[in-house]
GROMACS .gro file of C-alpha atoms in nm:
model
  314
    1UNK     CA    1   7.198   8.116  11.661
    2UNK     CA    2   7.268   8.201  11.300
    3UNK     CA    3   7.011   8.433  11.143
    4UNK     CA    4   7.177   8.453  10.802
    5UNK     CA    5   7.247   8.200  10.530
    6UNK     CA    6   7.620   8.206  10.457
    7UNK     CA    7   7.800   8.053  10.162
    8UNK     CA    8   8.157   8.036  10.041
    9UNK     CA    9   8.258   8.232   9.733
   10UNK     CA   10   8.511   8.059   9.512
   11UNK     CA   11   8.829   8.263   9.472
   12UNK     CA   12   9.010   8.282   9.138
   13UNK     CA   13   9.366   8.157   9.109
   14UNK     CA   14   9.479   8.508   9.019
   15UNK     CA   15   9.315   8.767   9.243
   16UNK     CA   16   9.274   9.138   9.174
   17UNK     CA   17   9.580   9.352   9.245
   18UNK     CA   18   9.596   9.728   9.311
   19UNK     CA   19   9.784   9.779   8.983
   20UNK     CA   20   9.518   9.609   8.770
   21UNK     CA   21   9.310   9.789   8.512
   22UNK     CA   22   8.939   9.719   8.553
   23UNK     CA   23   8.649   9.755   8.311
   24UNK     CA   24   8.281   9.748   8.415
   25UNK     CA   25   7.982   9.734   8.185
   26UNK     CA   26   7.613   9.667   8.236
   27UNK     CA   27   7.339   9.760   8.476
   28UNK     CA   28   7.324  10.027   8.746
   29UNK     CA   29   7.447   9.764   8.992
   30UNK     CA   30   7.767   9.741   8.786
   31UNK     CA   31   7.819  10.111   8.844
   32UNK     CA   32   7.772  10.066   9.221
   33UNK     CA   33   8.063   9.823   9.235
   34UNK     CA   34   8.276  10.022   8.991
   35UNK     CA   35   8.239  10.323   9.222
   36UNK     CA   36   8.381  10.122   9.513
   37UNK     CA   37   8.693  10.038   9.314
   38UNK     CA   38   8.722  10.391   9.175
   39UNK     CA   39   8.710  10.561   9.514
   40UNK     CA   40   8.989  10.331   9.633
   41UNK     CA   41   9.221  10.448   9.353
   42UNK     CA   42   9.191  10.155   9.113
   43UNK     CA   43   9.218  10.223   8.740
   44UNK     CA   44   8.854  10.192   8.631
   45UNK     CA   45   8.642  10.240   8.320
   46UNK     CA   46   8.268  10.212   8.377
   47UNK     CA   47   7.987  10.196   8.121
   48UNK     CA   48   8.123  10.389   7.822
   49UNK     CA   49   7.772  10.373   7.668
   50UNK     CA   50   7.599  10.454   7.997
   51UNK     CA   51   7.390  10.210   8.200
   52UNK     CA   52   7.277   9.907   7.995
   53UNK     CA   53   7.045   9.626   8.099
   54UNK     CA   54   6.988   9.362   7.834
   55UNK     CA   55   7.265   9.124   7.720
   56UNK     CA   56   7.228   9.213   7.351
   57UNK     CA   57   7.290   9.586   7.407
   58UNK     CA   58   7.582   9.512   7.640
   59UNK     CA   59   7.741   9.287   7.377
   60UNK     CA   60   7.686   9.553   7.108
   61UNK     CA   61   7.855   9.812   7.328
   62UNK     CA   62   8.153   9.581   7.381
   63UNK     CA   63   8.179   9.536   7.004
   64UNK     CA   64   8.189   9.915   6.966
   65UNK     CA   65   8.472   9.932   7.218
   66UNK     CA   66   8.662   9.641   7.061
   67UNK     CA   67   8.640   9.795   6.715
   68UNK     CA   68   8.687  10.153   6.837
   69UNK     CA   69   8.374  10.236   6.639
   70UNK     CA   70   8.327  10.595   6.528
   71UNK     CA   71   7.965  10.712   6.534
   72UNK     CA   72   7.849  10.950   6.264
   73UNK     CA   73   7.526  11.136   6.197
   74UNK     CA   74   7.366  10.826   6.043
   75UNK     CA   75   7.403  10.646   6.380
   76UNK     CA   76   7.201  10.899   6.580
   77UNK     CA   77   6.860  11.056   6.543
   78UNK     CA   78   6.683  11.379   6.641
   79UNK     CA   79   6.383  11.350   6.875
   80UNK     CA   80   6.214  11.596   7.113
   81UNK     CA   81   6.486  11.857   7.069
   82UNK     CA   82   6.783  11.625   7.126
   83UNK     CA   83   7.019  11.412   6.922
   84UNK     CA   84   7.014  11.059   7.061
   85UNK     CA   85   7.157  10.711   7.009
   86UNK     CA   86   6.952  10.394   7.042
   87UNK     CA   87   7.269  10.222   7.168
   88UNK     CA   88   7.342  10.470   7.448
   89UNK     CA   89   7.194  10.589   7.773
   90UNK     CA   90   7.013  10.923   7.773
   91UNK     CA   91   7.315  11.089   7.936
   92UNK     CA   92   7.471  11.112   7.588
   93UNK     CA   93   7.174  11.297   7.438
   94UNK     CA   94   7.243  11.657   7.343
   95UNK     CA   95   7.072  11.939   7.156
   96UNK     CA   96   7.396  11.989   6.962
   97UNK     CA   97   7.467  11.706   6.715
   98UNK     CA   98   7.842  11.772   6.722
   99UNK     CA   99   7.858  11.756   7.101
  100UNK     CA  100   7.650  11.438   7.107
  101UNK     CA  101   7.883  11.260   6.864
  102UNK     CA  102   8.197  11.396   7.032
  103UNK     CA  103   8.088  11.260   7.371
  104UNK     CA  104   7.998  10.920   7.228
  105UNK     CA  105   8.321  10.881   7.034
  106UNK     CA  106   8.547  11.011   7.313
  107UNK     CA  107   8.405  10.756   7.556
  108UNK     CA  108   8.442  10.469   7.307
  109UNK     CA  109   8.802  10.567   7.230
  110UNK     CA  110   8.895  10.595   7.598
  111UNK     CA  111   8.733  10.259   7.671
  112UNK     CA  112   8.913  10.099   7.374
  113UNK     CA  113   9.250  10.209   7.513
  114UNK     CA  114   9.160  10.079   7.860
  115UNK     CA  115   9.043   9.745   7.718
  116UNK     CA  116   9.388   9.687   7.567
  117UNK     CA  117   9.536   9.666   7.917
  118UNK     CA  118   9.237   9.543   8.119
  119UNK     CA  119   9.303   9.247   8.348
  120UNK     CA  120   8.943   9.208   8.469
  121UNK     CA  121   8.630   9.285   8.266
  122UNK     CA  122   8.310   9.278   8.475
  123UNK     CA  123   7.990   9.223   8.275
  124UNK     CA  124   7.668   9.267   8.473
  125UNK     CA  125   7.354   9.143   8.300
  126UNK     CA  126   7.031   9.300   8.422
  127UNK     CA  127   6.735   9.158   8.230
  128UNK     CA  128   6.676   8.917   7.944
  129UNK     CA  129   6.386   9.138   7.835
  130UNK     CA  130   6.463   9.397   7.569
  131UNK     CA  131   6.288   9.628   7.327
  132UNK     CA  132   6.319   9.585   6.953
  133UNK     CA  133   6.268   9.891   6.734
  134UNK     CA  134   6.019   9.762   6.477
  135UNK     CA  135   6.117   9.984   6.182
  136UNK     CA  136   6.493   9.937   6.230
  137UNK     CA  137   6.459   9.575   6.348
  138UNK     CA  138   6.724   9.624   6.614
  139UNK     CA  139   6.734   9.579   6.992
  140UNK     CA  140   6.779   9.915   7.159
  141UNK     CA  141   6.960  10.002   7.480
  142UNK     CA  142   6.720  10.288   7.554
  143UNK     CA  143   6.378  10.378   7.414
  144UNK     CA  144   6.427  10.748   7.499
  145UNK     CA  145   6.053  10.785   7.578
  146UNK     CA  146   5.961  10.733   7.213
  147UNK     CA  147   5.601  10.604   7.177
  148UNK     CA  148   5.570  10.237   7.278
  149UNK     CA  149   5.398  10.147   6.950
  150UNK     CA  150   5.735  10.179   6.775
  151UNK     CA  151   5.880   9.888   6.977
  152UNK     CA  152   5.807   9.527   7.054
  153UNK     CA  153   5.909   9.369   7.381
  154UNK     CA  154   6.121   9.056   7.336
  155UNK     CA  155   6.270   8.795   7.566
  156UNK     CA  156   6.625   8.712   7.458
  157UNK     CA  157   6.679   8.336   7.468
  158UNK     CA  158   6.961   8.148   7.636
  159UNK     CA  159   7.073   8.020   7.297
  160UNK     CA  160   7.103   8.371   7.155
  161UNK     CA  161   7.289   8.499   7.463
  162UNK     CA  162   7.542   8.214   7.468
  163UNK     CA  163   7.599   8.233   7.092
  164UNK     CA  164   7.654   8.610   7.103
  165UNK     CA  165   7.886   8.599   7.404
  166UNK     CA  166   8.092   8.299   7.293
  167UNK     CA  167   8.177   8.500   6.982
  168UNK     CA  168   8.248   8.813   7.188
  169UNK     CA  169   8.467   8.623   7.436
  170UNK     CA  170   8.674   8.475   7.151
  171UNK     CA  171   8.729   8.823   7.003
  172UNK     CA  172   8.820   8.968   7.342
  173UNK     CA  173   9.078   8.697   7.399
  174UNK     CA  174   9.246   8.774   7.066
  175UNK     CA  175   9.237   9.148   7.137
  176UNK     CA  176   9.371   9.109   7.493
  177UNK     CA  177   9.508   8.760   7.573
  178UNK     CA  178   9.542   8.843   7.944
  179UNK     CA  179   9.181   8.948   7.999
  180UNK     CA  180   8.965   8.770   8.256
  181UNK     CA  181   8.590   8.814   8.218
  182UNK     CA  182   8.380   8.819   8.534
  183UNK     CA  183   8.007   8.777   8.481
  184UNK     CA  184   7.756   8.892   8.740
  185UNK     CA  185   7.376   8.902   8.735
  186UNK     CA  186   7.219   9.214   8.881
  187UNK     CA  187   7.017   9.155   9.199
  188UNK     CA  188   6.789   9.446   9.104
  189UNK     CA  189   6.433   9.324   9.047
  190UNK     CA  190   6.277   9.461   8.729
  191UNK     CA  191   5.921   9.479   8.857
  192UNK     CA  192   5.802   9.667   8.549
  193UNK     CA  193   5.814   9.326   8.380
  194UNK     CA  194   5.630   9.162   8.672
  195UNK     CA  195   5.779   8.954   8.954
  196UNK     CA  196   5.715   8.620   8.781
  197UNK     CA  197   5.855   8.756   8.456
  198UNK     CA  198   6.155   8.901   8.641
  199UNK     CA  199   6.238   8.558   8.785
  200UNK     CA  200   6.199   8.402   8.440
  201UNK     CA  201   6.437   8.662   8.300
  202UNK     CA  202   6.695   8.612   8.576
  203UNK     CA  203   6.684   8.235   8.528
  204UNK     CA  204   6.773   8.277   8.160
  205UNK     CA  205   7.064   8.505   8.249
  206UNK     CA  206   7.195   8.273   8.519
  207UNK     CA  207   7.178   7.966   8.298
  208UNK     CA  208   7.346   8.152   8.012
  209UNK     CA  209   7.629   8.279   8.231
  210UNK     CA  210   7.705   7.937   8.377
  211UNK     CA  211   7.713   7.780   8.030
  212UNK     CA  212   7.955   8.051   7.916
  213UNK     CA  213   8.182   7.995   8.216
  214UNK     CA  214   8.185   7.620   8.158
  215UNK     CA  215   8.284   7.673   7.794
  216UNK     CA  216   8.550   7.942   7.843
  217UNK     CA  217   8.847   7.910   8.077
  218UNK     CA  218   8.900   8.285   8.103
  219UNK     CA  219   8.546   8.345   8.234
  220UNK     CA  220   8.430   8.354   8.597
  221UNK     CA  221   8.118   8.422   8.799
  222UNK     CA  222   8.081   8.648   9.100
  223UNK     CA  223   7.756   8.575   9.288
  224UNK     CA  224   7.630   8.926   9.362
  225UNK     CA  225   7.277   8.806   9.278
  226UNK     CA  226   7.293   8.526   9.535
  227UNK     CA  227   7.453   8.750   9.800
  228UNK     CA  228   7.156   8.989   9.789
  229UNK     CA  229   6.871   8.748   9.716
  230UNK     CA  230   6.982   8.449   9.925
  231UNK     CA  231   7.233   8.570  10.184
  232UNK     CA  232   7.090   8.910  10.278
  233UNK     CA  233   6.729   8.838  10.168
  234UNK     CA  234   6.577   9.119  10.374
  235UNK     CA  235   6.406   9.439  10.259
  236UNK     CA  236   6.618   9.645  10.500
  237UNK     CA  237   6.898   9.598  10.245
  238UNK     CA  238   6.693   9.766   9.972
  239UNK     CA  239   6.607  10.124   9.888
  240UNK     CA  240   6.254  10.255   9.936
  241UNK     CA  241   6.151  10.118   9.597
  242UNK     CA  242   6.213   9.768   9.737
  243UNK     CA  243   6.403   9.662   9.425
  244UNK     CA  244   6.743   9.839   9.429
  245UNK     CA  245   7.006   9.730   9.684
  246UNK     CA  246   7.082  10.016   9.922
  247UNK     CA  247   7.419  10.153  10.031
  248UNK     CA  248   7.447   9.899  10.312
  249UNK     CA  249   7.399   9.609  10.069
  250UNK     CA  250   7.654   9.753   9.825
  251UNK     CA  251   7.908   9.791  10.107
  252UNK     CA  252   7.845   9.430  10.212
  253UNK     CA  253   7.903   9.305   9.857
  254UNK     CA  254   8.219   9.517   9.842
  255UNK     CA  255   8.339   9.339  10.159
  256UNK     CA  256   8.263   9.001  10.001
  257UNK     CA  257   8.459   9.099   9.690
  258UNK     CA  258   8.756   9.193   9.907
  259UNK     CA  259   8.738   8.867  10.101
  260UNK     CA  260   8.731   8.642   9.796
  261UNK     CA  261   8.864   8.827   9.490
  262UNK     CA  262   9.133   9.073   9.608
  263UNK     CA  263   9.484   8.974   9.716
  264UNK     CA  264   9.618   9.041  10.066
  265UNK     CA  265   9.861   9.319   9.969
  266UNK     CA  266   9.581   9.501   9.791
  267UNK     CA  267   9.356   9.484  10.098
  268UNK     CA  268   9.621   9.690  10.279
  269UNK     CA  269   9.632   9.926   9.982
  270UNK     CA  270   9.252   9.969   9.995
  271UNK     CA  271   9.274  10.075  10.360
  272UNK     CA  272   9.546  10.331  10.288
  273UNK     CA  273   9.372  10.457   9.972
  274UNK     CA  274   9.052  10.502  10.169
  275UNK     CA  275   9.231  10.715  10.427
  276UNK     CA  276   9.388  10.925  10.150
  277UNK     CA  277   9.053  10.982   9.979
  278UNK     CA  278   8.895  11.085  10.311
  279UNK     CA  279   9.171  11.342  10.354
  280UNK     CA  280   9.099  11.478  10.007
  281UNK     CA  281   8.727  11.504  10.080
  282UNK     CA  282   8.768  11.663  10.423
  283UNK     CA  283   8.651  12.025  10.440
  284UNK     CA  284   8.885  12.254  10.631
  285UNK     CA  285   8.670  12.502  10.823
  286UNK     CA  286   8.956  12.674  11.005
  287UNK     CA  287   9.195  12.840  10.759
  288UNK     CA  288   9.476  12.821  11.013
  289UNK     CA  289   9.462  12.440  10.976
  290UNK     CA  290   9.473  12.437  10.595
  291UNK     CA  291   9.852  12.422  10.570
  292UNK     CA  292   9.876  12.123  10.804
  293UNK     CA  293   9.589  11.950  10.622
  294UNK     CA  294   9.756  11.992  10.282
  295UNK     CA  295  10.079  11.861  10.432
  296UNK     CA  296   9.894  11.550  10.557
  297UNK     CA  297   9.750  11.495  10.209
  298UNK     CA  298  10.092  11.518  10.049
  299UNK     CA  299  10.241  11.279  10.307
  300UNK     CA  300   9.962  11.025  10.250
  301UNK     CA  301  10.007  11.051   9.872
  302UNK     CA  302  10.384  11.002   9.894
  303UNK     CA  303  10.337  10.702  10.122
  304UNK     CA  304  10.102  10.542   9.867
  305UNK     CA  305  10.350  10.601   9.585
  306UNK     CA  306  10.634  10.462   9.796
  307UNK     CA  307  10.446  10.159   9.928
  308UNK     CA  308  10.278  10.071   9.599
  309UNK     CA  309  10.525  10.143   9.316
  310UNK     CA  310  10.299   9.995   9.047
  311UNK     CA  311  10.009  10.224   9.133
  312UNK     CA  312   9.895  10.395   8.812
  313UNK     CA  313   9.627  10.636   8.934
  314UNK     CA  314   9.838  10.896   9.119
   0.00000   0.00000   0.00000
């Protein structure tokens, strides 16, 4: 008997190789997948503006990276003892204005350089709901716990999403002709909006993404949403909050990515890279074994360099 709904995932003509440069942007789920690639020695940039959820803020962040935008004092504000940016996650907030701007601009610059050579850009859309700052008339990435009366909740339409991203995709293709853009929709349920509203939001995102893929030959879809919601569809694959996929679910999606989107030689690389990373993370309790352990690390590293000459992370 089969107790799970299985479905085939369409593989791209050009699969991911160990030497590829990868760029991830979007929701917390995007970071989960980026971490899997990062810990297996891929060249990865993840969320240079921090975690983002709505498609408008994600597109704005990509424009910053494309243009290598430099933020100045006029682009941030002081609230509750910290300098903050409406376009960045709270992790960039700092009591020191200079440090805040330095962190923001360093991340944008690093991401800009990575984008020049990126083969695969993963964009994970989380929710079509967003918050518009009334006075500034701009969609924000983070409200930073500012009083709710200063914002209005908006639902970004399919038409606005597709218009914004068709323009962004065209600019990305000029900037980096080799880039392939992989859209995913986060399987995280945003229950703060309500379950019915969450499904409405996800439907807008899904329809938008499929229209974008149909209109742009360098765009693809990876069905992380369907894997969690339709294939796994069990609360044992979620954290205690019942909305975020747990470690088991993330590992399963990572397996599905390997099966469908990563080439055969790179699967072997992933296995060897995993062994190398485990050696690095192993704690030597007996000092008499430290020399042998360090020798094993060096051997594993040299084997990776020898077996994978295009590896650019060692």
